[in-house]
XYZ file of C-alpha atoms in Angstrom:
579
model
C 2.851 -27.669 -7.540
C 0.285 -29.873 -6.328
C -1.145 -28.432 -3.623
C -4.195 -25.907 -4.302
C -5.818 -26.500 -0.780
C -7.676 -22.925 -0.895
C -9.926 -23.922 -3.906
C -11.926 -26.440 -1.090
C -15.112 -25.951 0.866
C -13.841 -22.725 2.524
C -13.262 -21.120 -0.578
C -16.193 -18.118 -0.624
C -18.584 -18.690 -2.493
C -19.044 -16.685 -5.952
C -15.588 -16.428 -6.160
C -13.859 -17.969 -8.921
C -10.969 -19.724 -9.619
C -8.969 -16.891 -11.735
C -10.437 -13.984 -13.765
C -10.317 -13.597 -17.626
C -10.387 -10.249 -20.035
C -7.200 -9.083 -17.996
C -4.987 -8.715 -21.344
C -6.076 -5.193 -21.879
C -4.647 -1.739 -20.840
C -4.718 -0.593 -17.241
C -6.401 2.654 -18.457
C -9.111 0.505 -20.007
C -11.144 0.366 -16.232
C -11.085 4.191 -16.580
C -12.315 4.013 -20.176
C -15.065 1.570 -18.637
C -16.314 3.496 -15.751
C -16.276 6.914 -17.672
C -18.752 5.256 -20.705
C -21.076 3.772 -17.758
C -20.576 6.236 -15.313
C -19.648 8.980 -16.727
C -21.675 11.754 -14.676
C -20.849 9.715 -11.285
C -18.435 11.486 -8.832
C -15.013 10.004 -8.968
C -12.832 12.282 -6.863
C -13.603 14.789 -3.681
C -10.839 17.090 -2.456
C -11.823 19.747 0.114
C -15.632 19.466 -0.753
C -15.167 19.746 -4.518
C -16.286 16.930 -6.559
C -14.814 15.679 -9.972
C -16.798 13.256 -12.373
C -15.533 10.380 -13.743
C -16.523 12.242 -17.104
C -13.806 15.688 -15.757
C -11.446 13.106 -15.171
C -11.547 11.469 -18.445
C -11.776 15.177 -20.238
C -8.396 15.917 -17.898
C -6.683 12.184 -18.634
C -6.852 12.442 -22.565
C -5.469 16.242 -22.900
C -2.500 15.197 -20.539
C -2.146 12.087 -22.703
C -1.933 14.753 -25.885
C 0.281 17.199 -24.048
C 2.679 14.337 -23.410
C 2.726 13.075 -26.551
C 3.358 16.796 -28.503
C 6.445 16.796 -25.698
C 8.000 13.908 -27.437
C 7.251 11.220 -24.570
C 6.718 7.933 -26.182
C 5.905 4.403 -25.711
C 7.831 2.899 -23.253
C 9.578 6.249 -21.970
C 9.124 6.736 -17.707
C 7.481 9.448 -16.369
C 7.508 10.089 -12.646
C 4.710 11.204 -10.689
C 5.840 12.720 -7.430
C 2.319 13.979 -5.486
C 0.606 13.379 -2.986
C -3.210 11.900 -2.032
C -4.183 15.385 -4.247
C -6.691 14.509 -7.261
C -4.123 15.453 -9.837
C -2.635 11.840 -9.392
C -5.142 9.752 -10.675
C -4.931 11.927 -13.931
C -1.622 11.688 -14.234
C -1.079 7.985 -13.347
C -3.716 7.397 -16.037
C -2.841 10.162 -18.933
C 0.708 8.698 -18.807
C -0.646 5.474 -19.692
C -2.812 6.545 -22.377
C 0.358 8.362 -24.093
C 1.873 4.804 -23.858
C 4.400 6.064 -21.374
C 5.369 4.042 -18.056
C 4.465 5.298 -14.382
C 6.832 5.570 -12.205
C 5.547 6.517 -8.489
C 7.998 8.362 -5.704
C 7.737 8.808 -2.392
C 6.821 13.134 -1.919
C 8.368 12.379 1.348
C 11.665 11.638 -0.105
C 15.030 13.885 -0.208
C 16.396 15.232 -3.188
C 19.273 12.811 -3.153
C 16.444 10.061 -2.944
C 14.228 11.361 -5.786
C 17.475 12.014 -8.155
C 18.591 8.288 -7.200
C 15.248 6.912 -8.499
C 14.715 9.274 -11.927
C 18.114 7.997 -12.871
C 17.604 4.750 -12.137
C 14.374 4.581 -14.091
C 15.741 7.008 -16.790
C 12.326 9.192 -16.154
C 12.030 12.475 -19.016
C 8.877 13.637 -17.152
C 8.418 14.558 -13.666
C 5.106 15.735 -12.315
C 4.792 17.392 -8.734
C 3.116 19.545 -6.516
C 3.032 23.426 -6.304
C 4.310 23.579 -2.958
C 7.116 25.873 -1.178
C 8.680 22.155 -0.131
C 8.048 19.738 -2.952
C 8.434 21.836 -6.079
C 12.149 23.451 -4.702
C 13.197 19.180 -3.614
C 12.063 18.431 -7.170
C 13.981 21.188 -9.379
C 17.840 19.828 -7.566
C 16.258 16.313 -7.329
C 16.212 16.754 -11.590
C 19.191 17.512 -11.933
C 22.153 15.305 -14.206
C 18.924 13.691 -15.146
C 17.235 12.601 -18.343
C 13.943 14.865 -16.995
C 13.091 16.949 -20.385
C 9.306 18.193 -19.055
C 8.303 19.545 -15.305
C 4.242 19.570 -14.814
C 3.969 21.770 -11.719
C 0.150 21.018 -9.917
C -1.644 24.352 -8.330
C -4.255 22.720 -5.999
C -6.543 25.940 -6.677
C -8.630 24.673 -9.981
C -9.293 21.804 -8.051
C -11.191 23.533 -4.792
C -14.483 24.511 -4.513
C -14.642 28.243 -5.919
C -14.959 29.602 -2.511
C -12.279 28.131 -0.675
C -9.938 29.026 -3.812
C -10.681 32.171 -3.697
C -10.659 32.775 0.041
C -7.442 30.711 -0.284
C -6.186 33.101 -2.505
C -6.723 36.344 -1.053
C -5.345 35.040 2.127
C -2.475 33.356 0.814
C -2.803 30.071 2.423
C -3.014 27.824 -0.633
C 0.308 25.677 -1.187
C 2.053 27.148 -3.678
C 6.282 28.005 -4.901
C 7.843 30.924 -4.181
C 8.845 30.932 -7.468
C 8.816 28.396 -10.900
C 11.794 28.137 -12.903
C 11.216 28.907 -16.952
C 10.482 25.839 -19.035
C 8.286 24.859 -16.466
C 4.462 23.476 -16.845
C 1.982 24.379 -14.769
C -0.740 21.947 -15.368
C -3.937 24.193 -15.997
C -1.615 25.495 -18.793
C -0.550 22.218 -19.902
C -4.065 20.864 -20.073
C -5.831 23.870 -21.927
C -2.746 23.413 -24.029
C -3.841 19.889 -25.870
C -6.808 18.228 -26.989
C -8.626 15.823 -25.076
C -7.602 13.442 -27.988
C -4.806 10.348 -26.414
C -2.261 9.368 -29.326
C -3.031 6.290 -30.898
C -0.678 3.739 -28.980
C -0.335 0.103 -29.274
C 0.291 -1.526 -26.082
C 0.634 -5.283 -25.399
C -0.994 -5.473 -22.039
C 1.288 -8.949 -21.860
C 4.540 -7.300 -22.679
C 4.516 -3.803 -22.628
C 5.335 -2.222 -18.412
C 2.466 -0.190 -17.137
C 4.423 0.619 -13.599
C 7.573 0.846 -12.205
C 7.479 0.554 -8.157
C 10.339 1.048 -6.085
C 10.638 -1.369 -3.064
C 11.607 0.235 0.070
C 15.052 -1.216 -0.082
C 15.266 -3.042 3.221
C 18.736 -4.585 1.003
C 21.147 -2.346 -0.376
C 19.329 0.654 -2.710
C 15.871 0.737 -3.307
C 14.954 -1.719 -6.434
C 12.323 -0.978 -8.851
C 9.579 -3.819 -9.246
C 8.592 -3.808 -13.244
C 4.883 -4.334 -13.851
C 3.183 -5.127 -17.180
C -0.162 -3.823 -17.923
C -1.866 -7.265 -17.807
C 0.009 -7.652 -14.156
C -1.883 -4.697 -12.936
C -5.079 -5.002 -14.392
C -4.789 -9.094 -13.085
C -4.662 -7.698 -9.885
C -7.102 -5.183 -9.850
C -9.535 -7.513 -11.230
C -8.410 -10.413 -8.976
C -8.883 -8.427 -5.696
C -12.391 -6.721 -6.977
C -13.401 -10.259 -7.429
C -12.424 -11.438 -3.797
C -13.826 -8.742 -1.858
C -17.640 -9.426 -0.817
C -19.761 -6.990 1.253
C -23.595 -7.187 2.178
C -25.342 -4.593 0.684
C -27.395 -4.215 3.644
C -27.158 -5.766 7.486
C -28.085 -8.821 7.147
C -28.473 -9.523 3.279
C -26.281 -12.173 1.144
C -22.770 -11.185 0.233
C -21.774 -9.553 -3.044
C -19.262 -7.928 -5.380
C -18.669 -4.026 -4.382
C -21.623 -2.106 -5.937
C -20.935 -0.186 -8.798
C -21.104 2.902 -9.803
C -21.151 5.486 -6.857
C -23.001 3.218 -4.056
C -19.288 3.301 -2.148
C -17.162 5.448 -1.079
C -13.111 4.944 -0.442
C -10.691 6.925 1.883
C -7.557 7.596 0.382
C -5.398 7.365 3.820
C -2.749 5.158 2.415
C -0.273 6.822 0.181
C -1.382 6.095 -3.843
C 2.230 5.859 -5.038
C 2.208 3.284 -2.609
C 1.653 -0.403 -4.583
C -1.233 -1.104 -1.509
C -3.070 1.955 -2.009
C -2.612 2.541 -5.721
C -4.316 -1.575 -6.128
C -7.192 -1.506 -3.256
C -8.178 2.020 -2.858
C -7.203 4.103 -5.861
C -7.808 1.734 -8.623
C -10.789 -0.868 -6.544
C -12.254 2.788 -6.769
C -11.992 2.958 -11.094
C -12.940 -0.237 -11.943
C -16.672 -0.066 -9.336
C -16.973 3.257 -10.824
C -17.093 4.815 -7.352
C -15.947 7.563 -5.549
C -12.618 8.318 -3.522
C -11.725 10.766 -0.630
C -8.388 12.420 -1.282
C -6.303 12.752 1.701
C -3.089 14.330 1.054
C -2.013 14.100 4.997
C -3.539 11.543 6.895
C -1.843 13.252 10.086
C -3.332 16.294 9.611
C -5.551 18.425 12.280
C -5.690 18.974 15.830
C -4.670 16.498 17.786
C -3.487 14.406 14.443
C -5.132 12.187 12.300
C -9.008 13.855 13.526
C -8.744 15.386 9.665
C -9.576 11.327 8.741
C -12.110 10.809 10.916
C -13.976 14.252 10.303
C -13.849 12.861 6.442
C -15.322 9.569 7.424
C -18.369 10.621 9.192
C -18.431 14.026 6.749
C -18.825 11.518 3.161
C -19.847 8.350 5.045
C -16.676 6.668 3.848
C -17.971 2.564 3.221
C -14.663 1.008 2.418
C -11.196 1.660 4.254
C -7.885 -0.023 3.632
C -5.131 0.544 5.654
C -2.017 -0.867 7.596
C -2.102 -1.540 11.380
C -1.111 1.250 12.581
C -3.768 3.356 11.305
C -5.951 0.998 12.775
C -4.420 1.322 16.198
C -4.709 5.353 15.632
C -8.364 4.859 15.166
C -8.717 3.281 18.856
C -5.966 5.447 20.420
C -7.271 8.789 19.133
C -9.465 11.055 22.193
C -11.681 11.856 19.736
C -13.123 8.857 18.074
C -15.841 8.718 20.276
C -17.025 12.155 19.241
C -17.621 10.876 15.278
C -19.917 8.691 13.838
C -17.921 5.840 11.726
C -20.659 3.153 11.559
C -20.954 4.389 7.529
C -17.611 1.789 7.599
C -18.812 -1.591 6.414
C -15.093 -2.914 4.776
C -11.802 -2.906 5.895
C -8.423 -4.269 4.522
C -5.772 -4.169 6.311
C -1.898 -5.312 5.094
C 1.478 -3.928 5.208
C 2.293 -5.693 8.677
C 1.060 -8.145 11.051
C -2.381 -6.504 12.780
C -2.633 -7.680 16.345
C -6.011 -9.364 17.346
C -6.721 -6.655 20.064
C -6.527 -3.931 17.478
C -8.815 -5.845 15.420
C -11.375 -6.385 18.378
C -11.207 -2.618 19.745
C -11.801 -1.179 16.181
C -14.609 -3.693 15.369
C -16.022 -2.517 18.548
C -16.128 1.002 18.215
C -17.350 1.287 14.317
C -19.309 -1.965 13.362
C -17.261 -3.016 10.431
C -15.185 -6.032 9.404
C -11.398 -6.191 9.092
C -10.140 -8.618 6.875
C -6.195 -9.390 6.931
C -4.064 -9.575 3.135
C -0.680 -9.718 2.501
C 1.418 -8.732 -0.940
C 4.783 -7.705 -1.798
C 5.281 -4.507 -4.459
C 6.582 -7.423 -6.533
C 3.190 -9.020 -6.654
C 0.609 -6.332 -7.129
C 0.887 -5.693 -4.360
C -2.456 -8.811 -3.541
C -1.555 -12.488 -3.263
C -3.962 -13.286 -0.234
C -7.145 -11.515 1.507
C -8.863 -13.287 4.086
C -12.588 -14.049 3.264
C -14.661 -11.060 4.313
C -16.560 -12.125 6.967
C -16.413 -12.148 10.685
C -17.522 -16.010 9.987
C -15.008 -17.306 7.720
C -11.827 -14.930 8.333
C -9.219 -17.007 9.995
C -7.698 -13.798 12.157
C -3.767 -14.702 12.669
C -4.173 -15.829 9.288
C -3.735 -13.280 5.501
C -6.218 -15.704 3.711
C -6.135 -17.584 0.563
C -5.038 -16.648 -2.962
C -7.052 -14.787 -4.731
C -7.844 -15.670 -8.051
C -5.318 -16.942 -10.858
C -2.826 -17.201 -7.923
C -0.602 -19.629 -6.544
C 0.981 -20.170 -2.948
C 3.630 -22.659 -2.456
C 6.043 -22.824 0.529
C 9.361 -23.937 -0.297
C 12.489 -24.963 1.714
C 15.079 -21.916 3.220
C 17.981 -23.424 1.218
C 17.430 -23.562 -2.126
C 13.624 -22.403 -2.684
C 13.064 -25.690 -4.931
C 11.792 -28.030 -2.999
C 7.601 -27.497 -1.581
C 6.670 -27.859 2.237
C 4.018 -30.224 3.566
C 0.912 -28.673 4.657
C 1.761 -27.035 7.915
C 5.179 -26.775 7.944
C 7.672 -23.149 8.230
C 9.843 -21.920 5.164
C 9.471 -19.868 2.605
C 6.617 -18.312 0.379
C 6.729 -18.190 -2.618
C 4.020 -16.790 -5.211
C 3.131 -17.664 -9.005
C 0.224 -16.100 -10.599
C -0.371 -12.782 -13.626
C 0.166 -10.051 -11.196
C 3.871 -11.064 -10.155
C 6.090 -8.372 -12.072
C 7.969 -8.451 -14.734
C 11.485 -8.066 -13.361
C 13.347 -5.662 -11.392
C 14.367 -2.426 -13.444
C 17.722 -2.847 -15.182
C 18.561 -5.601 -11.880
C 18.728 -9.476 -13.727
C 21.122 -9.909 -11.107
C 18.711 -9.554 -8.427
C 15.918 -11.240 -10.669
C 18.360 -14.772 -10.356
C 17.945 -14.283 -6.458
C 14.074 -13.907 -6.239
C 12.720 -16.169 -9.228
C 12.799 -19.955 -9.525
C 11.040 -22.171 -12.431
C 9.561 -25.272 -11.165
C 7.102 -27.598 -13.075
C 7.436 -24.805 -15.539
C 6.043 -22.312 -13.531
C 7.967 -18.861 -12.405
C 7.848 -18.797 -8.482
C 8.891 -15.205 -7.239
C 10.479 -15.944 -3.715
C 8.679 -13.539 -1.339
C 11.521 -13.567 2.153
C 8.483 -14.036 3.960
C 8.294 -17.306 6.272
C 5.156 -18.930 6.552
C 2.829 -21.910 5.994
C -0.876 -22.783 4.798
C -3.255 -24.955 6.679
C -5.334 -27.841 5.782
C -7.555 -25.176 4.314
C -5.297 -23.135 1.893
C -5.068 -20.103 4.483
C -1.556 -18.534 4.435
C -0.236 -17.317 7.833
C 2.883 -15.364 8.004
C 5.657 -16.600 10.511
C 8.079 -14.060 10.086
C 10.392 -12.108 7.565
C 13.278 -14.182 7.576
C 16.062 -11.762 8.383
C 13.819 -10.706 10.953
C 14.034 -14.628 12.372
C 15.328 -13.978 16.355
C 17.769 -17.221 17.256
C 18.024 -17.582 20.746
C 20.360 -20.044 21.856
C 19.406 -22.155 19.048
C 15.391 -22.072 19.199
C 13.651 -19.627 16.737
C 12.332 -16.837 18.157
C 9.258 -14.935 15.679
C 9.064 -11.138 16.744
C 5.431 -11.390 15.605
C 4.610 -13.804 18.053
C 6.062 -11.787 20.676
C 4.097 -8.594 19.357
C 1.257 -9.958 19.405
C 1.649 -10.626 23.316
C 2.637 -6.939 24.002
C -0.547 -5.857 22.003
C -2.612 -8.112 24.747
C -1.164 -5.649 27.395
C -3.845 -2.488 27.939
C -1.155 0.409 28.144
C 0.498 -0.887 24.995
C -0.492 1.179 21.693
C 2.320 -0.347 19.386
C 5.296 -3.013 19.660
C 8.216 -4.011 17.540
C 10.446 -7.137 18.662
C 14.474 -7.283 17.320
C 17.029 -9.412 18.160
C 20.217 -8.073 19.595
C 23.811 -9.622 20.439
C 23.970 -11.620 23.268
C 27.131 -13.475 24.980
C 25.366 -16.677 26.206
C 22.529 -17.685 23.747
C 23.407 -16.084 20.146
C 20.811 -13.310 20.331
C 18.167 -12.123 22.936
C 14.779 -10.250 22.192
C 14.840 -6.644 23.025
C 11.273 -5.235 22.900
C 10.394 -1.466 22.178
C 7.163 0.024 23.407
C 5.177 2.689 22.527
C 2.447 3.488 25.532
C -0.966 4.782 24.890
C -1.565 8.235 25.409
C -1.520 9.098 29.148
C -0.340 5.827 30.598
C 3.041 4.930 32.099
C 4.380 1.104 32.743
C 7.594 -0.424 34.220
C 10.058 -2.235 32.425
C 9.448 -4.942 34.705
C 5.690 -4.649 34.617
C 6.109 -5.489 31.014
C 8.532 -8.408 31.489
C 5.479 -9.998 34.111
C 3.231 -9.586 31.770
C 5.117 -11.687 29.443
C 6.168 -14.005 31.611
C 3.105 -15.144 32.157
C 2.364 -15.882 28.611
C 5.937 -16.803 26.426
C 8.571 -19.517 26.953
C 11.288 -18.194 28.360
C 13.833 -17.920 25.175
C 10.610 -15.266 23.916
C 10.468 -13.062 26.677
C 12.094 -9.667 26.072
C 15.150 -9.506 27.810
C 15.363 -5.975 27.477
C 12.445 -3.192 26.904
C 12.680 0.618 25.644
C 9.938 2.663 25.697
C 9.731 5.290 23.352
C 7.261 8.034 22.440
C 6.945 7.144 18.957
C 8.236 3.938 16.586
C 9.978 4.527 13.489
C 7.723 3.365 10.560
C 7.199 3.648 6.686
C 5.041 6.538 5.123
C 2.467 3.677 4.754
C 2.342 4.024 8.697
C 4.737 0.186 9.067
C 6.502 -0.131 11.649
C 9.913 -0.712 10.581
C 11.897 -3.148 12.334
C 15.213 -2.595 10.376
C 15.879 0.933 11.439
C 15.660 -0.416 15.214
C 17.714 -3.495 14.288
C 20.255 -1.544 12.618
C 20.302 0.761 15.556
C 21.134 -1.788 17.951
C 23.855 -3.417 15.839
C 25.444 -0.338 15.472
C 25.962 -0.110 19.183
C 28.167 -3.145 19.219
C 29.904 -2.390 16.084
């Protein structure tokens, strides 16, 4: 492709055009920050603090225990946990045994889980000692290829006196019962030596993840990731991401080694929180905030905040919706969030009033991305400034990355600057392949000028400028009476209303132009609207093929455990009502 308009004037500065020393093993950032930092604090959970040099101690017996259980390279293991600091230790000690990751959902159903350990052919499964989770897990394993259960007691991981009050009082999470055979991990780690077998991975070759998508088509598909992949990412993002070490001063790289703090609020099995919080946190050698239930206390979600002003949490990523809890909550007010000095956000479209009201109330900076499980998840972040973000826009590629947007038909032919169809991205951190799928690989990847181009669905365009802004999914495309119809335009309208918390925009059936927009609303806490209120509202700022032509208000939207709202399940709910 021609076109590399992003590596212009607005490019930030410092930032450069791709990274090197990526061809190395994922676990080789751990390796890193445990030699320089090996006393600094890597994970908190409950109050209780473990170093990046516990970790490593924890990482390299698991890596042994694996190994003397006959898990070698290449084999899958699964990791099925929660925000709880086991994960990082085993995401990590099943690289080191030369094993492959594979991350599930702990919200899924048995039927789900089993689906995905077949499909990945995983021997290892490792989940949480919990009178939900552990039970799901031992029918999820069955008629599967699982050999070794590693069961995870929260307890050697509190501070001693909440573990013991915990104890006597028998609130800690925990089975009724474990079946025999069954690993609990204190056992399993007192069991080996902190001694990894001697593996030799090609970073370029050799898969360090497997990631399922969320299967918007047909069964969930997992994305394949090679070591190098990762690490590109990783490495790409650390290098985009530029925060003033003090109000006012120049821009720089994240500070190293414990002068930041993350919040783990977005799932970790998740591609978007495993990249920019979980592993942004490894490779600056900083610390991390587990949060196993972002919805938890009294009303919901004040468990996050408490932990924010509590460890004077620097860096947040998260998707829109979290955002829009953060300005919706009664009790923001009463905590102090100004520690906050970074925020991602991705996952969705975040609406420019969500973006104002949150800058408002904490001081920080949001900066828009946008990535695909495929990818990394990170093909774009918006500079991270208030001076050069483009909001509306996801940014520019980050390093070692390529945009080009080609046409709806064939996905061959590049777009002028400017113009609607399809993304597509080539760069190190696009996988490998879907798992056992080369049908579905044909579908998403085309070669052009010699260079793989994964086709993303996404509609979109850059500017003059190389910044990427997303039009639309393109099954999510609205065609009313023959004019396209983008339900993120139309969200973003809603948003503008002040009773509005969230908004999602399908098309349904209609006799006269194809398809009409039906709108579904979710009011802020304590207001109440009119359907017709609504429809003024937008009448006054969309043509009239945009304007909802019907409205539902509901007290929640359906969304994604990464807090999405999911457009499908209200699409397919509609459809099914003229079926």
């Amino acid at each position: 492709m021609a076109q590399k308009p992003w590596l212009g004037a607005c490019r930030p500065a410092g930032v450069r055009e791709d990274v090197g020393d990526y061809h190395k093993p994922l676990f080789s950032i751990l390796d890193d920050s445990i030699r320089d930092y090996p006393d600094a604090v890597f994970t908190i959970f409950q109050g209780a603090g473990r170093t990046y040099r516990q970790v490593g101690d924890s990482v390299d017996r698991l890596a042994n225990f694996l190994a003397s259980r006959g898990i070698e390279k290449g084999d899958r293991c699964a990791v099925f946990l929660p925000n709880i600091p086991h994960f990082p230790e085993a995401y990590y000690g099943i690289l080191k045994a030369g094993a492959v990751t594979v991350t599930c959902n702990p919200l899924y159903t048995a039927s789900e889980l089993n689906y995905q350990l077949k499909d990945c052919g995983a021997k290892a499964v490792f989940v949480m000692d919990h009178p939900v989770f552990y039970p799901l897990a031992c029918k999820a394993i069955q008629d599967t290829d699982v050999e070794t259960v590693v069961v995870c007691n929260i307890k050697s991981y509190l501070p001693k006196v909440k573990a013991i009050l915990g104890g006597l009082l028998g609130k800690l999470p925990k089975a009724d019962s474990h079946q025999s055979g069954h690993f609990m991990w204190d056992d399993a780690l007192a069991s080996a030596k902190p001694q990894p077998p001697d593996v030799d991975i090609d970073p370029q070759k050799d898969l360090g993840l497997i990631i399922y998508t969320g299967g918007t088509t047909g069964v969930p598909k997992g994305a394949a990731l090679t070591h190098a992949s990762l690490l590109h990412n990783v490495k790409a993002s650390y290098e985009w991401v530029r925060l003033p070490p003090s109000e006012g001063a120049a821009l720089e790289p994240i500070r190293k080694g414990g002068a930041h703090t993350f919040i783990g609020v977005l799932p970790w099995y998740h591609s978007f929180g495993m990249t920019l919080c979980l592993n942004q946190t490894v490779i600056s050698g900083n610390r991390v905030v587990c949060i196993p239930d972002p919805r938890a206390g009294k009303p919901p979600f004040t468990e996050v905040l408490a932990s924010i002003e509590k460890y004077k949490v620097t860096i947040l990523t998260a998707v829109p919706t979290i955002y829009s809890a953060f300005i919706t909550h009664p009790l923001t007010d009463k905590f102090d969030l100004t520690s906050i000095q970074g925020c991602g956000s991705g996952g969705a479209p975040i609406p420019v009033e969500v973006i104002k009201q949150f800058e408002q109330k904490t001081g920080a900076v949001i900066f828009e991305g946008y990535g695909l499980s495929e990818t990394g998840p990170v093909v774009c972040i918006n500079p991270t400034t208030k001076e050069t973000r483009r909001i509306g826009s996801v940014g520019q590629p980050v390093p070692g990355t390529e945009v080009a947007i080609l046409d709806l038909d064939t996905g061959l032919e590049e777009q002028p600057l400017g113009a609607d169809a399809e993304i597509a991205v080539h760069g190190p951190q696009v996988m490998q392949g879907y798992w056992n799928r080369p049908d579905a690989d044909d579908e998403v990847f085309r070669t052009i000028d010699g260079k793989r181009y994964f086709l993303t669905g996404d509609i979109g365009h850059l500017d003059a400028d190389g910044y990427l802004f997303i039009t639309d999914r393109k099954k999510d495309l609205i065609l009313v009476g023959g004019f396209n119809a983008y339900p993120r335009e139309i969200e973003e309208t809603l948003y503008e209303h002040p009773k509005v918390a969230n908004a999602a925009v399908v098309g349904i059936p209609d006799p006269k132009s194809g398809e009409a927009v039906k709108a579904f609303i979710q009011l802020k806490p304590g207001q109440e609207a009119t359907e017709q209120e609504i429809k003024d509202f937008c009448a006054e700022r969309l043509a009239g093929y945009k304007r909802p032509k019907m409205i539902e208000f509901r007290e929640e939207l359906p969304t994604s455990v990464v807090g999405k709202v999911l457009r499908r399940v209200l699409r397919d709910e509609e459809r099914a009502k003229y079926k």
